Amino acid sequence: MRPVVAALLRKDLRLELRTRESVPAMVLFSVSTFVVFRFALDRERLEGDLAAGVLWVTLLFAAVLGINRLFVAEREQGGFDGFLLAPVDRTAMFVAKALLLFGFLSAVELVAVSVYSVLLLGPSPFQAFPGLPLVLALANAGVAVVGTLVGALAVQTRARDLIVPLLALPLLLPIVIAGAEATAPLLAEGGAGALPGRWLAILGLYDVVFGLIAVAVFDFLLED
Amino acid sequence: MEPAAIELDGVTRRYGERLALDGVSLRVPAGTTLAVLGSNGAGKTTLLRILATLLRPHDGSARVLGAELPAQGYRVRGRLGLLAHDPLLYSELSARENLRFHARLHAVAPARIEALLDEVGLAGRGDDPVRTLSRGLIQRVAICRAVLHEPELLLLDEPYANLDPAAVAAVAPLIGPASATTRVLISHDVDSGLAEADLVLGLRRGRVEVLAPPASADVSGLYG
Amino acid sequence: MYGRGLKPLSIASVAALIGAFALVFFYAPLDADQGFIQKIFYLHVPLALVALGGFVTGGVYGIKHLRSGSREHDMKSYVAIHLSIILGVATLATGMIWAKASWGAWWVWDEPTLVAFLIVFLLYACYQPLRFAIEDPDRQMRYAAVFAVIGGAFVPLCFMSVRFAQAALVHPRVLDQTGGGMPGSMFFTFLVALAGMTLLFVTLWKFELSSKHARAQLAALRRRVASA
């Protein structure tokens, strides 16, 4: 399966480099959302709960943008058929898309968190290391798995743009809850608190449960 | 009697209440060409997609290259080449990149790509994005994609669409009668379809109306 | 085929519901803190539990559909989720009434069970839009089944993470106190109410299935008459 996943990933990365449809849009959207929060909350600096909440809401909505585009080329340019005609394991498509989304999210967060700490974040972002990258990585894995499922479900419907956020927001809510709760002490004013371990456990459990379910059901989304 | 490449018995496919294929039975010996004729909506494309393992029959049995569909679809994938209406190419990638992607999925050596591009006269434009190519050139790339893995069974939907006479001659060794493979050929041009066929299948509203050698096939009732 | 046993089942659910109401009003004791309004508990909690059970049942039939491809399993999954959405509306409404009466606010965020229920409800509210945005009937059934499976797994995960998020539980947690605080008479009444609600759900489920089945048969007969 590995060469197939590599072939799919290489093709998707090349498409993204050429069209620049996903990552730049997600980054721009995140930055605009920070500016919106600056005025909607009427605060110039955020810390603690509020800082974590704003960060996670922004990342969640940026992820929805990425999920929305994830399968569009496959659907509109015959990628599904071309893939299904090959003598390969269909789960490879799921693995490749989930890895791709994970990579997109990580790239977006690298920029978005940097911009966030310049624009809005009160405490220094360096106090949140290495907890914040760990929480983000666990959350990204969950978003990647569930987002790939939702993207594949929605791309075959008439109202893809509508279905993706409607399905993804409730499904990803546990990630936002756990992510925000775990991040809040890290962004506290006057030094980071301890990273709450039970929230990492929730994120890990979410990743495992939905990872298994996704592998079990994804093939059915490709069949005709 | 030669071994059959395709054996259908009472194959039926519904779209909701509408019958797209209604009890289609036929037998195509290996190495021969079946021409499929019929007006729009007669079920030609549905038949082709069932043979390509992309659609499952709702009723009846279908054997393709010795494998029972849909249960043993994995055994024939990779042994058949589909040239559908949709070229199944990513428009932002070049012809070479598209073919390289499919070569990886089918585990084909890259040297074959250059040989094919040369053969269809595309070597010079192989690095241009597919969206910048004319429809005739895109059709040539799609032909390369369909025969990349040297399939035993070719499923061709209007293979000569948008091709000039010189191009038709150029692709003849790949997909023409000389390709020495079993072929299923959908054609809207009755005369050229009859000229290439060993057996003619006439479909009308999903039912077999004509099934005879070209000399004795009366196709006048299929249209209108 | 779904009609079999529908009559005794209907009678049993009516009897159980009447019995439950009689117990609620004439047998179960008044709650010491909350008084009469606490009796909504016998409606609200069975509604919620049966709705959640219906969602999970939908997921189980979703798995069965994915394994068999049969239309019947899809129908069973669909009707179970559809009914549970309706019960879900009733659950949220009764929960809000209870909240208003107990704490004076229509909605409180520190009640994890209610909040988790709202999230689950929001997810399942997308079931029908998703289903009917897919044109090909085979794909519609398959995608709905995949949704049902994902949703079925989401239910426990959601309840767990929301409950974790509550630092303090300041709530009339009648159920948690079954061993200690809740008197046996209350618990018995609750069980009868739960049984009545479950029977009602199964009756409605079978009723809807048999009506859908009859409609499909009628359509098939019509088609045959038309084509003959």
XYZ file of C-alpha atoms in Angstrom:
676
model
C 0.000 0.000 0.000
C 2.871 2.374 0.710
C 3.866 3.109 -2.916
C 0.209 3.821 -3.742
C -0.163 6.219 -0.814
C 3.093 7.881 -1.893
C 1.854 8.213 -5.479
C -1.441 9.744 -4.324
C 0.290 12.136 -1.926
C 2.803 13.233 -4.534
C -0.007 13.897 -7.005
C -2.046 15.854 -4.414
C 0.918 17.941 -3.273
C 1.762 18.749 -6.878
C -1.846 19.785 -7.521
C -1.801 21.999 -4.422
C 1.497 23.601 -5.428
C 0.080 24.343 -8.855
C -3.424 25.517 -7.957
C -2.740 26.850 -4.433
C -6.384 26.243 -3.604
C -6.230 25.035 -0.009
C -3.352 26.123 2.221
C -3.116 29.804 1.186
C -6.885 30.175 1.500
C -6.855 28.558 4.937
C -4.010 30.815 6.132
C -5.650 33.974 4.812
C -8.929 32.970 6.378
C -7.258 32.391 9.760
C -5.583 35.799 9.730
C -8.816 37.549 8.753
C -10.633 35.727 11.526
C -8.082 36.964 14.092
C -8.732 40.521 12.913
C -12.484 39.944 13.169
C -12.075 38.684 16.751
C -9.973 41.738 17.627
C -12.947 43.965 16.889
C -15.793 41.606 17.783
C -14.316 41.123 21.281
C -12.923 44.665 21.415
C -9.726 43.387 23.005
C -6.180 44.011 21.857
C -4.514 41.173 23.762
C -5.932 37.800 24.746
C -4.752 35.267 27.246
C -5.893 32.061 28.989
C -9.360 30.654 28.168
C -10.217 33.352 25.706
C -6.934 33.045 23.801
C -7.360 29.271 23.554
C -10.991 29.591 22.466
C -10.281 32.120 19.718
C -7.391 30.018 18.430
C -9.419 26.801 18.275
C -12.501 28.339 16.703
C -10.295 29.883 14.018
C -8.456 26.644 13.332
C -11.741 24.717 13.222
C -13.217 26.991 10.571
C -9.999 26.993 8.577
C -10.065 23.187 8.666
C -13.605 23.227 7.265
C -12.291 25.161 4.261
C -9.636 22.518 3.667
C -12.098 19.634 4.106
C -14.361 21.237 1.556
C -11.691 21.140 -1.162
C -10.154 17.788 -0.267
C -11.934 15.600 -2.829
C -13.063 18.143 -5.396
C -10.381 17.287 -7.980
C -11.154 13.584 -7.616
C -14.827 14.166 -8.175
C -14.639 16.715 -10.980
C -11.660 15.345 -12.891
C -12.355 11.634 -12.732
C -9.816 10.900 -10.010
C -12.163 8.481 -8.241
C -12.691 6.391 -11.384
C -9.018 6.431 -12.298
C -8.140 5.245 -8.802
C -10.871 2.595 -8.683
C -9.679 1.109 -11.985
C -6.247 0.399 -10.533
C -5.512 -2.900 -8.792
C -4.786 -1.272 -5.442
C -6.145 -1.257 -1.892
C -8.865 1.380 -1.633
C -7.892 2.285 1.894
C -4.784 3.869 0.340
C -6.982 6.762 -0.796
C -8.158 7.338 2.774
C -4.636 7.185 4.193
C -3.273 9.543 1.547
C -6.058 12.101 1.985
C -5.860 12.011 5.777
C -2.078 12.499 5.650
C -2.548 15.331 3.165
C -5.089 17.070 5.390
C -2.830 16.548 8.400
C 0.003 18.208 6.484
C -2.186 21.093 5.345
C -3.416 21.712 8.903
C 0.109 21.643 10.311
C 1.341 24.076 7.661
C -1.578 26.423 8.303
C -1.042 26.269 12.083
C 2.633 27.078 11.733
C 1.747 30.378 10.086
C -1.515 31.028 11.928
C -0.082 30.539 15.427
C 2.875 32.801 14.588
C 0.567 35.518 13.303
C -1.723 35.012 16.305
C 1.105 35.545 18.775
C 2.090 38.771 17.026
C -1.424 40.151 16.589
C -3.469 39.075 19.580
C -1.723 36.792 22.019
C -0.780 38.440 25.308
C 1.735 35.976 26.774
C 4.750 34.847 24.794
C 3.993 31.809 22.611
C 7.271 30.219 23.667
C 5.903 29.468 27.112
C 3.441 27.073 25.439
C 6.217 24.804 24.105
C 6.289 21.868 23.788
C 2.678 21.407 24.980
C 0.992 23.376 22.219
C 2.551 21.479 19.274
C 1.660 18.211 20.986
C -1.988 19.199 21.469
C -2.148 20.532 17.911
C -0.689 17.308 16.477
C -3.192 15.131 18.373
C -6.057 17.386 17.323
C -4.863 17.483 13.706
C -4.898 13.703 13.566
C -8.547 13.674 14.665
C -9.533 16.482 12.305
C -7.699 14.749 9.450
C -9.488 11.438 10.006
C -12.983 12.869 10.512
C -12.454 15.568 7.887
C -11.489 12.993 5.268
C -14.667 11.037 6.014
C -16.855 14.135 5.925
C -15.185 15.411 2.755
C -15.732 12.083 1.001
C -19.362 11.935 2.186
C -20.136 15.475 1.114
C -18.384 15.555 -2.247
C -20.976 13.243 -3.797
C -23.923 15.355 -2.677
C -25.609 18.216 -4.428
C -24.897 20.645 -1.589
C -21.259 19.975 -0.689
C -20.546 23.486 0.612
C -23.468 23.170 2.991
C -23.029 19.584 4.131
C -19.349 19.926 5.080
C -19.731 22.565 7.812
C -23.058 21.146 9.040
C -21.510 17.706 9.563
C -17.998 18.727 10.537
C -18.838 21.244 13.287
C -20.704 18.892 15.643
C -18.398 15.972 14.842
C -15.276 18.022 15.595
C -16.711 19.655 18.707
C -15.075 17.153 21.090
C -11.715 18.128 19.559
C -12.418 21.802 20.082
C -13.501 21.170 23.680
C -10.438 19.066 24.477
C -8.080 21.294 22.490
C -9.269 24.512 24.082
C -9.280 23.039 27.601
C -5.775 21.664 27.134
C -4.421 24.891 25.630
C -5.954 27.384 28.069
C -3.414 26.851 30.898
C -0.552 26.992 28.394
C -1.586 30.480 27.290
C -2.220 31.834 30.785
C -0.854 35.293 31.612
C 2.248 35.089 33.761
C 3.645 31.674 32.879
C 2.192 28.479 31.506
C 0.340 26.087 33.782
C 0.682 22.328 33.567
C -0.637 20.557 30.500
C -3.816 18.707 31.598
C -3.160 15.093 30.703
C -6.771 13.915 30.630
C -7.532 16.161 27.661
C -4.671 14.620 25.755
C -6.192 11.242 26.588
C -9.567 12.366 25.198
C -7.901 13.578 21.995
C -5.999 10.321 21.675
C -9.146 8.267 22.248
C -11.030 10.312 19.650
C -8.217 9.755 17.127
C -8.158 6.007 17.711
C -11.946 5.480 17.654
C -12.552 7.501 14.512
C -9.384 6.187 12.879
C -10.679 2.619 13.193
C -14.187 3.538 12.068
C -12.849 5.471 9.093
C -10.731 2.573 7.885
C -13.757 0.290 8.250
C -16.277 2.438 6.369
C -14.241 4.482 3.884
C -14.287 1.852 1.123
C -18.077 2.066 1.016
C -17.862 5.727 0.104
C -15.870 4.912 -3.036
C -18.097 2.172 -4.411
C -20.726 2.943 -6.969
C -15.240 -22.470 -28.996
C -12.842 -19.777 -27.835
C -12.836 -18.837 -24.149
C -15.161 -15.935 -23.418
C -13.710 -12.623 -22.264
C -17.146 -11.385 -21.256
C -20.205 -13.407 -20.276
C -23.327 -11.584 -19.165
C -26.500 -13.310 -18.088
C -29.576 -11.244 -17.343
C -27.613 -8.223 -16.142
C -29.931 -5.570 -14.756
C -29.162 -2.152 -13.296
C -31.681 0.293 -11.923
C -31.443 3.970 -11.165
C -34.185 4.287 -8.615
C -37.313 3.185 -10.441
C -35.852 3.448 -13.943
C -34.235 0.411 -15.510
C -30.983 1.434 -17.165
C -30.170 -2.141 -18.179
C -32.847 -4.805 -18.342
C -31.729 -8.425 -18.551
C -28.747 -8.076 -20.856
C -27.188 -11.424 -21.822
C -24.307 -11.858 -24.222
C -20.981 -13.582 -24.747
C -17.877 -12.010 -26.237
C -15.060 -14.420 -27.224
C -11.530 -13.347 -26.338
C -9.760 -11.337 -29.006
C -12.916 -10.113 -30.724
C -14.609 -6.730 -30.886
C -18.129 -6.022 -29.655
C -19.675 -2.848 -31.035
C -22.393 -1.355 -28.825
C -24.945 0.788 -30.621
C -27.994 2.635 -29.410
C -29.456 6.082 -28.996
C -28.730 8.341 -26.026
C -29.893 6.830 -22.753
C -30.095 3.302 -24.155
C -27.756 2.009 -21.430
C -24.439 1.879 -23.306
C -22.420 3.785 -20.717
C -24.033 1.865 -17.841
C -22.993 -1.388 -19.528
C -19.450 -0.132 -19.952
C -19.206 0.957 -16.299
C -20.473 -2.431 -15.123
C -17.824 -4.174 -17.233
C -15.207 -1.804 -15.791
C -16.222 -2.841 -12.210
C -17.242 0.755 -11.487
C -20.946 -0.126 -11.151
C -22.392 -3.267 -9.673
C -25.213 -5.095 -11.436
C -28.426 -5.286 -9.385
C -29.396 -8.599 -10.917
C -27.970 -11.286 -13.130
C -24.403 -12.464 -13.359
C -21.439 -10.877 -15.065
C -18.142 -12.640 -15.739
C -15.290 -10.558 -17.067
C -11.931 -12.182 -17.876
C -12.964 -15.158 -15.792
C -13.854 -13.172 -12.671
C -17.335 -12.957 -11.213
C -18.466 -9.337 -10.762
C -18.780 -7.577 -8.449
C -17.390 -10.038 -5.874
C -14.103 -10.702 -7.685
C -13.659 -7.261 -9.151
C -10.190 -7.012 -7.664
C -9.062 -9.786 -10.016
C -9.847 -7.874 -13.182
C -8.883 -4.378 -12.115
C -5.574 -3.665 -13.734
C -6.331 -6.036 -16.618
C -8.838 -3.786 -18.328
C -8.432 -0.373 -19.861
C -11.278 2.125 -19.788
C -11.435 5.027 -22.182
C -14.574 6.767 -21.024
C -16.258 9.974 -22.001
C -14.358 11.693 -19.222
C -10.594 11.519 -19.914
C -9.867 10.793 -16.188
C -6.959 13.246 -16.199
C -6.100 16.018 -13.732
C -6.310 19.196 -15.764
C -3.661 21.063 -13.746
C -1.066 18.333 -14.233
C 0.840 17.693 -17.454
C 0.338 14.625 -19.615
C 3.587 13.156 -18.287
C 2.627 13.772 -14.657
C -0.804 12.240 -15.174
C 0.660 9.176 -16.845
C 3.359 8.853 -14.228
C 0.677 8.862 -11.532
C -1.270 6.104 -13.251
C 1.939 4.185 -13.967
C 2.613 4.138 -10.216
C -0.919 2.938 -9.459
C -0.544 0.128 -11.993
C 3.134 -0.587 -11.221
C 4.192 0.113 -14.817
C 7.788 1.056 -15.700
C 8.168 4.774 -16.616
C 9.885 3.953 -19.930
C 6.491 2.931 -21.297
C 5.200 6.506 -20.859
C 7.767 8.007 -23.241
C 7.186 5.263 -25.793
C 3.429 5.906 -25.719
C 3.731 9.697 -25.887
C 6.014 9.287 -28.905
C 3.607 6.920 -30.541
C 0.638 9.298 -30.330
C 2.781 12.298 -31.317
C 2.636 14.087 -27.974
C 6.266 13.934 -26.896
C 6.697 17.672 -27.537
C 3.732 18.760 -25.432
C 3.999 16.213 -22.686
C 4.924 18.823 -20.087
C 2.079 21.258 -20.721
C -0.831 21.181 -18.268
C -3.645 19.095 -19.678
C -6.065 22.035 -19.474
C -4.010 23.892 -22.132
C -4.319 21.030 -24.627
C -6.982 20.856 -27.327
C -9.710 18.221 -27.002
C -8.077 16.054 -29.625
C -4.766 16.110 -27.779
C -6.494 15.379 -24.454
C -8.141 12.373 -26.097
C -4.675 11.126 -27.131
C -3.402 11.435 -23.558
C -6.502 9.603 -22.335
C -5.773 6.797 -24.813
C -2.222 6.538 -23.459
C -3.669 6.348 -19.945
C -6.130 3.604 -20.916
C -3.501 1.353 -22.523
C -0.619 2.189 -20.178
C -0.749 -1.151 -18.382
C -1.327 -3.182 -21.587
C -4.854 -4.319 -20.695
C -6.365 -7.540 -21.989
C -9.768 -5.948 -22.373
C -10.364 -2.479 -23.770
C -13.584 -0.637 -22.933
C -13.861 2.244 -25.363
C -16.537 4.939 -25.324
C -16.323 6.880 -28.585
C -12.546 6.462 -28.801
C -12.174 8.476 -31.993
C -14.080 11.526 -30.798
C -12.206 14.746 -31.584
C -9.413 12.907 -33.415
C -8.338 13.890 -36.929
C -7.694 11.124 -39.500
C -3.937 11.209 -38.905
C -4.465 10.784 -35.166
C -6.911 7.936 -35.737
C -4.191 6.191 -37.733
C -1.630 6.921 -35.018
C -3.699 5.395 -32.203
C -4.880 2.416 -34.261
C -2.113 0.066 -33.049
C -3.048 0.913 -29.466
C -6.831 0.687 -29.514
C -7.773 -0.289 -33.076
C -8.545 -3.772 -34.411
C -4.811 -4.403 -34.697
C -4.345 -4.078 -30.914
C -5.196 -7.788 -30.653
C -7.172 -7.357 -27.467
C -10.789 -7.981 -26.687
C -12.622 -4.724 -27.253
C -15.995 -3.285 -26.331
C -16.591 -0.265 -28.508
C -19.381 2.255 -28.044
C -19.927 4.169 -31.233
C -22.370 6.802 -32.369
C -21.138 6.429 -35.933
C -22.982 3.278 -37.003
C -20.907 2.596 -40.123
C -17.502 2.807 -38.465
C -18.814 0.805 -35.528
C -20.018 -1.955 -37.841
C -16.751 -1.885 -39.797
C -14.638 -2.723 -36.741
C -16.972 -5.200 -35.078
C -17.085 -8.968 -34.916
C -20.361 -8.773 -33.038
C -22.929 -5.992 -32.776
C -25.039 -5.293 -29.698
C -27.963 -2.949 -30.205
C -29.494 -1.538 -27.011
C -32.844 0.174 -26.763
C -34.113 1.402 -23.385
C -31.782 -0.975 -21.604
C -32.847 -4.086 -23.498
C -30.983 -6.128 -26.081
C -32.633 -5.335 -29.409
C -29.928 -6.637 -31.746
C -27.178 -9.188 -31.109
C -25.681 -10.447 -34.348
C -22.585 -10.348 -36.549
C -22.318 -7.060 -38.454
C -23.312 -8.581 -41.784
C -26.721 -9.658 -40.522
C -27.312 -6.937 -37.902
C -30.326 -4.742 -38.598
C -29.732 -1.579 -36.616
C -32.433 0.545 -38.253
C -34.826 0.066 -35.322
C -32.395 1.320 -32.674
C -32.644 5.019 -33.345
C -35.700 7.192 -33.277
C -44.566 -8.411 6.817
C -43.885 -5.607 9.305
C -47.550 -5.566 10.241
C -47.283 -8.807 12.200
C -47.623 -8.308 15.933
C -48.419 -4.631 15.510
C -51.780 -4.863 17.260
C -50.646 -6.488 20.537
C -47.616 -4.238 20.494
C -49.774 -1.113 20.203
C -52.027 -2.305 23.020
C -49.013 -3.082 25.212
C -47.475 0.350 24.663
C -50.752 2.145 25.386
C -51.175 0.068 28.553
C -47.597 0.712 29.684
C -47.889 4.451 29.035
C -51.203 4.717 30.895
C -49.707 2.687 33.734
C -46.664 4.949 33.815
C -48.793 8.090 33.964
C -50.922 6.608 36.740
C -47.788 5.757 38.714
C -46.281 9.197 38.088
C -49.305 11.046 39.401
C -50.672 8.734 42.080
C -47.795 6.580 43.291
C -44.408 8.267 42.920
C -43.613 10.556 45.869
C -43.136 14.301 45.470
C -39.483 15.302 45.288
C -38.388 17.019 48.487
C -36.395 19.822 46.794
C -38.112 20.343 43.486
C -41.725 19.462 44.184
C -44.192 18.696 41.419
C -42.021 19.811 38.479
C -39.616 16.972 39.165
C -42.267 14.648 37.672
C -41.196 15.824 34.195
C -38.192 13.617 34.867
C -40.378 10.572 34.080
C -40.970 11.979 30.610
C -37.697 13.742 29.874
C -35.227 11.010 30.756
C -37.047 8.117 29.005
C -37.406 10.350 25.927
C -33.668 11.061 25.941
C -32.623 7.477 26.564
C -34.943 6.076 23.900
C -33.779 8.708 21.395
C -30.131 7.867 22.037
C -30.973 4.175 21.820
C -32.676 4.881 18.502
C -29.582 6.645 17.163
C -27.389 3.719 18.139
C -29.946 1.267 16.665
C -29.747 3.259 13.443
C -25.980 2.742 13.499
C -26.365 -1.004 14.052
C -28.715 -1.315 11.077
C -26.292 0.884 9.154
C -23.577 -1.710 9.713
C -26.017 -4.438 8.673
C -26.828 -2.518 5.507
C -23.167 -2.060 4.626
C -22.620 -5.786 5.054
C -25.656 -6.966 3.119
C -26.558 -4.060 0.841
C -30.191 -4.828 1.632
C -32.783 -2.122 1.304
C -34.679 -3.309 4.371
C -31.797 -2.656 6.722
C -31.460 0.809 5.274
C -35.170 1.447 5.872
C -34.862 0.231 9.474
C -31.871 2.476 10.062
C -33.559 5.439 8.431
C -36.826 5.122 10.351
C -35.020 4.619 13.680
C -32.960 7.792 13.194
C -35.930 9.720 11.862
C -38.070 8.853 14.906
C -35.186 9.575 17.267
C -34.819 13.065 15.822
C -38.479 13.712 16.658
C -37.998 12.335 20.183
C -34.874 14.499 20.361
C -36.906 17.654 19.833
C -39.234 16.547 22.630
C -36.247 15.779 24.875
C -34.763 19.231 24.383
C -38.154 20.881 24.968
C -38.856 18.975 28.199
C -35.285 19.553 29.335
C -35.652 23.284 28.856
C -38.935 23.329 30.761
C -37.328 21.419 33.611
C -34.357 23.811 33.604
C -36.638 26.846 33.673
C -38.640 25.448 36.556
C -35.624 24.285 38.592
C -33.097 27.069 37.991
C -35.154 29.814 36.404
C -33.316 29.756 33.059
C -34.411 28.092 29.819
C -30.934 26.817 29.159
C -27.972 26.052 31.406
C -24.555 25.113 30.102
C -23.358 23.351 33.229
C -25.642 20.401 32.639
C -23.331 18.111 30.634
C -25.958 15.540 29.672
C -28.246 18.149 28.130
C -25.376 19.914 26.346
C -24.044 16.636 24.944
C -27.558 15.753 23.839
C -27.816 19.062 22.003
C -24.553 18.388 20.133
C -25.659 14.879 19.180
C -28.994 16.287 18.069
C -27.265 18.922 15.915
C -25.252 16.189 14.204
C -28.292 14.015 13.515
C -30.231 17.000 12.264
C -27.903 16.770 9.229
C -28.936 13.187 8.501
C -31.867 14.059 6.298
C -30.206 16.961 4.439
C -27.277 14.658 3.665
C -29.485 11.798 2.602
C -31.665 13.782 0.282
C -28.753 15.646 -1.293
C -27.649 12.351 -2.884
C -29.475 11.379 -6.020
C -28.483 7.813 -6.793
C -30.654 5.608 -4.505
C -27.946 2.995 -3.916
C -25.408 5.597 -2.955
C -28.022 7.353 -0.795
C -28.523 4.193 1.241
C -24.807 3.517 1.551
C -23.845 7.049 2.543
C -26.704 7.244 5.035
C -25.439 3.987 6.550
C -21.907 5.379 6.834
C -23.324 8.468 8.538
C -25.331 6.268 10.917
C -22.217 4.308 11.874
C -20.149 7.453 12.473
C -22.988 8.998 14.470
C -23.483 5.863 16.541
C -19.838 5.999 17.621
C -19.995 9.746 18.154
C -22.797 9.497 20.744
C -20.726 8.009 23.608
C -17.605 10.022 22.720
C -19.530 13.266 22.783
C -21.148 12.527 26.148
C -17.777 11.638 27.575
C -15.933 14.749 26.467
C -18.717 17.124 27.453
C -19.000 15.548 30.878
C -15.236 15.885 31.302
C -15.485 19.553 30.466
C -17.723 20.290 33.449
C -15.641 21.223 36.429
C -18.530 21.084 38.870
C -21.737 19.156 38.502
C -24.426 21.267 40.086
C -27.375 19.316 39.015
C -30.494 17.413 39.905
C -28.846 14.167 38.942
C -31.729 11.933 39.889
C -30.317 8.963 38.031
C -26.909 9.118 39.647
C -28.473 8.675 43.008
C -30.376 5.510 42.220
C -28.550 3.657 44.943
C -28.780 6.356 47.568
C -31.112 9.310 47.133
C -33.772 8.027 44.773
C -36.420 6.076 46.635
C -37.441 2.689 45.268
C -40.908 3.940 44.346
C -39.385 6.656 42.157
C -37.069 4.211 40.476
C -39.894 1.743 39.819
C -42.042 4.471 38.262
C -39.092 5.531 36.128
C -38.584 1.959 34.878
C -42.252 1.645 33.899
C -42.087 4.998 32.094
C -38.933 3.905 30.290
C -40.562 0.614 29.261
C -43.618 2.487 27.978
C -41.476 4.892 25.966
C -39.447 2.019 24.491
C -42.611 0.163 23.521
C -44.016 3.315 21.962
C -40.831 3.758 19.935
C -40.859 0.172 18.689
C -44.551 0.433 17.790
C -44.055 3.648 15.838
C -40.962 2.198 14.187
C -42.792 -0.916 13.019
C -45.799 1.110 11.975
C -43.696 3.421 9.830
C -41.785 0.493 8.332
C -44.954 -1.347 7.360
C -46.422 1.795 5.831
C -43.235 2.436 3.827
C -43.167 -1.191 2.771
C -46.806 -1.082 1.661
C -46.175 2.120 -0.289
C -43.193 0.574 -2.079
C -45.242 -2.516 -2.952
C -48.074 -0.366 -4.245
C -45.630 1.561 -6.450
C -44.180 -1.694 -7.779
C -47.666 -3.016 -8.597
C -48.590 0.246 -10.307
C -45.456 -0.002 -12.430
C -46.307 -3.541 -13.441
C -49.844 -2.571 -14.368
C -48.535 0.373 -16.368
C -45.980 -1.677 -18.251
C -48.339 -4.607 -18.909
